[in-house]
Tab-separated table of C-alpha atoms in Angstrom:
chain	number	residue	atom	x	y	z
H	22	MET	CA	0.062	-20.674	-6.967
H	23	SER	CA	-1.590	-23.245	-9.020
H	24	PRO	CA	-0.361	-27.023	-8.971
H	25	ALA	CA	0.801	-26.678	-12.632
H	26	LEU	CA	3.135	-24.111	-11.775
H	27	LEU	CA	4.511	-25.923	-8.862
H	28	ASP	CA	4.784	-29.121	-11.092
H	29	GLU	CA	6.780	-26.910	-13.517
H	30	LEU	CA	8.810	-25.693	-11.077
H	31	ALA	CA	9.337	-29.151	-9.599
H	32	GLY	CA	10.393	-30.265	-13.088
H	33	LEU	CA	13.013	-27.469	-13.498
H	34	ALA	CA	14.612	-28.459	-9.991
H	35	ALA	CA	14.702	-31.917	-11.075
H	36	GLY	CA	16.497	-30.861	-14.463
H	37	ARG	CA	18.948	-28.974	-12.402
H	38	VAL	CA	19.653	-31.973	-10.016
H	39	ARG	CA	20.245	-33.769	-13.507
H	40	ASP	CA	22.494	-31.380	-14.672
H	41	GLY	CA	24.968	-31.545	-11.859
H	42	GLY	CA	23.316	-30.323	-8.711
H	43	LEU	CA	20.732	-27.864	-7.470
H	44	ARG	CA	21.460	-24.880	-5.532
H	45	LEU	CA	18.845	-23.036	-4.159
H	46	MET	CA	20.389	-19.729	-2.735
H	47	GLY	CA	23.355	-17.610	-3.842
H	48	GLY	CA	25.191	-17.468	-7.154
H	49	GLY	CA	22.955	-19.405	-10.086
H	50	GLY	CA	20.454	-20.739	-7.492
H	51	LEU	CA	17.011	-21.563	-8.401
H	52	LEU	CA	15.528	-19.001	-5.682
H	53	VAL	CA	17.638	-16.441	-6.754
H	54	GLU	CA	16.644	-16.565	-10.163
H	55	LEU	CA	12.944	-16.977	-9.153
H	56	THR	CA	13.430	-14.179	-7.107
H	57	ARG	CA	14.802	-12.007	-9.845
H	58	HIS	CA	12.218	-13.194	-12.375
H	59	LEU	CA	9.332	-12.107	-10.050
H	60	MET	CA	10.783	-8.930	-8.966
H	61	GLN	CA	11.376	-8.071	-12.801
H	62	ALA	CA	7.832	-9.159	-13.621
H	63	ALA	CA	6.456	-6.447	-10.581
H	64	LEU	CA	8.592	-3.667	-11.627
H	65	GLU	CA	7.147	-3.917	-15.198
H	66	ALA	CA	3.623	-4.308	-13.799
H	67	GLU	CA	4.116	-1.079	-11.796
H	68	THR	CA	5.485	0.717	-14.680
H	69	ASP	CA	2.483	-0.178	-16.940
H	70	LEU	CA	0.151	0.682	-14.194
H	71	HIS	CA	2.022	4.178	-13.668
H	72	LEU	CA	1.867	4.803	-17.423
H	73	ALA	CA	-1.812	3.766	-17.517
H	74	GLU	CA	-2.778	6.126	-14.964
H	75	GLU	CA	-0.796	9.028	-16.466
H	76	ALA	CA	-2.270	8.173	-19.787
H	77	GLY	CA	-5.723	8.640	-18.089
H	78	ARG	CA	-5.052	12.026	-16.589
H	79	THR	CA	-3.287	13.704	-19.691
H	80	GLY	CA	-5.501	12.164	-22.362
H	81	GLY	CA	-3.148	10.211	-24.426
H	82	ARG	CA	0.586	8.330	-24.728
H	83	GLY	CA	3.526	9.032	-26.202
H	84	SER	CA	5.212	12.396	-26.489
H	85	ARG	CA	3.645	13.643	-29.263
H	86	SER	CA	0.463	14.112	-27.189
H	87	GLY	CA	2.225	15.273	-24.045
H	88	GLY	CA	1.781	11.758	-22.415
H	89	ASN	CA	4.335	9.629	-20.696
H	90	ALA	CA	5.954	6.777	-22.368
H	91	ARG	CA	8.642	3.853	-21.617
H	92	ASN	CA	12.251	5.068	-21.887
H	93	GLY	CA	14.327	2.067	-21.400
H	94	CYS	CA	15.664	0.897	-17.935
H	95	ARG	CA	18.674	0.687	-15.577
H	96	PRO	CA	20.219	-2.348	-14.004
H	97	ARG	CA	20.145	-2.141	-10.137
H	98	ARG	CA	21.870	-4.978	-7.997
H	99	VAL	CA	19.739	-5.660	-4.900
H	100	MET	CA	20.661	-7.818	-1.877
H	101	THR	CA	17.571	-9.962	-0.887
H	102	GLU	CA	17.028	-12.542	1.751
H	103	VAL	CA	17.995	-15.492	-0.863
H	104	GLY	CA	20.818	-13.604	-2.175
H	105	SER	CA	22.424	-10.826	-4.583
H	106	VAL	CA	19.947	-10.000	-7.518
H	107	THR	CA	20.230	-7.764	-10.586
H	108	VAL	CA	16.997	-6.353	-12.198
H	109	GLN	CA	16.515	-4.151	-14.696
H	110	VAL	CA	14.478	-0.705	-13.256
H	111	PRO	CA	12.531	0.344	-16.078
H	112	ARG	CA	12.208	4.098	-16.645
H	113	ASP	CA	9.652	6.665	-18.194
H	114	ARG	CA	10.069	9.793	-20.248
H	115	LEU	CA	9.125	12.358	-17.845
H	116	GLY	CA	11.130	10.740	-15.029
H	117	THR	CA	7.812	10.332	-12.742
H	118	PHE	CA	8.123	6.541	-12.312
H	119	THR	CA	8.625	5.328	-8.803
H	120	SER	CA	8.608	2.130	-7.845
H	121	GLY	CA	6.913	0.637	-4.490
H	122	LEU	CA	9.004	-2.350	-4.612
H	123	LEU	CA	12.429	-0.692	-4.971
H	124	PRO	CA	12.371	2.719	-3.724
H	125	LYS	CA	15.041	5.114	-5.001
H	126	TYR	CA	18.505	4.279	-3.878
H	127	ALA	CA	17.322	1.057	-2.022
H	128	ARG	CA	19.959	-1.550	-2.293
H	129	ARG	CA	18.258	-4.021	0.169
H	130	THR	CA	15.036	-5.529	0.779
H	131	GLY	CA	13.212	-5.238	3.898
H	132	GLY	CA	13.687	-9.184	4.191
H	133	LEU	CA	17.348	-8.764	4.390
H	134	GLU	CA	17.258	-6.141	7.301
H	135	GLU	CA	14.569	-8.589	9.240
H	136	MET	CA	17.324	-11.409	9.090
H	137	VAL	CA	20.321	-9.034	10.225
H	138	LEU	CA	18.223	-7.989	13.129
H	139	SER	CA	17.236	-11.560	13.943
H	140	LEU	CA	20.686	-12.546	14.015
H	141	THR	CA	21.951	-9.449	16.082
H	142	ALA	CA	19.093	-10.404	18.693
H	143	LYS	CA	20.492	-13.891	18.882
H	144	GLY	CA	24.077	-12.355	19.764
H	145	LEU	CA	26.032	-12.561	16.444
H	146	THR	CA	28.454	-9.806	15.892
H	147	SER	CA	28.757	-7.758	12.699
H	148	GLY	CA	31.509	-10.326	11.217
H	149	GLU	CA	29.530	-13.593	12.241
H	150	ILE	CA	26.608	-11.957	10.377
H	151	VAL	CA	28.736	-11.046	7.326
H	152	ALA	CA	30.469	-14.562	7.442
H	153	HIS	CA	26.812	-16.379	7.731
H	154	LEU	CA	25.163	-14.317	4.971
H	155	ALA	CA	28.266	-15.437	2.819
H	156	GLY	CA	28.338	-18.931	3.650
H	157	THR	CA	24.438	-19.548	3.679
H	158	TYR	CA	23.192	-17.158	1.103
H	159	GLY	CA	26.413	-16.456	-1.268
H	160	MET	CA	25.710	-12.518	-0.249
H	161	GLU	CA	28.957	-10.334	-0.155
H	162	THR	CA	28.160	-7.776	2.314
H	163	SER	CA	30.344	-5.582	4.754
H	164	LYS	CA	30.171	-5.091	8.807
H	165	GLU	CA	29.353	-1.284	7.884
H	166	THR	CA	26.331	-2.697	5.911
H	167	VAL	CA	25.243	-4.484	8.975
H	168	SER	CA	26.362	-1.805	11.367
H	169	THR	CA	23.559	0.700	9.532
H	170	ILE	CA	21.044	-1.903	9.482
H	171	THR	CA	21.388	-2.211	13.220
H	172	ASP	CA	21.767	1.510	13.809
H	173	LYS	CA	18.737	2.352	12.050
H	174	ALA	CA	16.860	-0.568	14.456
H	175	LEU	CA	18.136	0.955	17.369
H	176	ASP	CA	17.082	4.644	16.411
H	177	ALA	CA	13.735	3.365	15.894
H	178	MET	CA	13.710	1.938	19.215
H	179	ALA	CA	14.687	4.741	21.197
H	180	ASP	CA	12.082	7.163	19.559
H	181	TRP	CA	9.521	4.312	20.375
H	182	ARG	CA	10.506	4.275	24.005
H	183	THR	CA	10.538	8.015	24.426
H	184	ARG	CA	7.352	8.576	22.578
H	185	PRO	CA	4.361	10.461	24.309
H	186	LEU	CA	1.879	8.090	25.628
H	187	ASP	CA	-1.820	8.362	24.865
H	188	PRO	CA	-3.495	9.175	28.281
H	189	GLY	CA	-6.925	7.204	27.146
H	190	ARG	CA	-4.828	4.053	26.765
H	191	PHE	CA	-2.293	4.421	29.650
H	192	PRO	CA	-4.286	6.760	32.176
H	193	LEU	CA	-2.256	5.101	35.267
H	194	ILE	CA	1.087	5.530	33.825
H	195	VAL	CA	0.533	9.235	32.340
H	196	ALA	CA	-0.842	10.270	35.682
H	197	THR	CA	2.404	9.108	37.620
H	198	GLN	CA	4.670	10.721	35.391
H	199	GLN	CA	3.127	14.150	35.670
């Protein structure tokens, strides 16, 4: 980031402090607004890139030439590592746009899942994790969501533990297993 941009953000934070207090996370927090703005800009850029690629393949833009075009957007609430963020996910007329940032049906970012797994590894229960996320980040989540995240990780760990070993990399272990 450029120093000018960082100075502008610092000025915004100072203004928030003068207006009655600066919150970083949770509802109305500075980081939440910044995250929402950056995610929205990334979604718009992904859409522009997708439409430009399709225009190059089909030979034009717009529905008259058989190309693709923007078709509004839909709101999506996403749980991030700084709190709950609502973004407007762009749509296209042909329905071929899929975001790499927010895959279809995703309601959480990877950072939140990493945080939940880290707290679980430190010995916190599902209820304690929910309380921690609510108190620190202003996130309203459920014990079921936390359990879903940890269950996914346990399944991935079980798959990794039972994977076949490469005999070139682990010759001694593979030889003793046979």
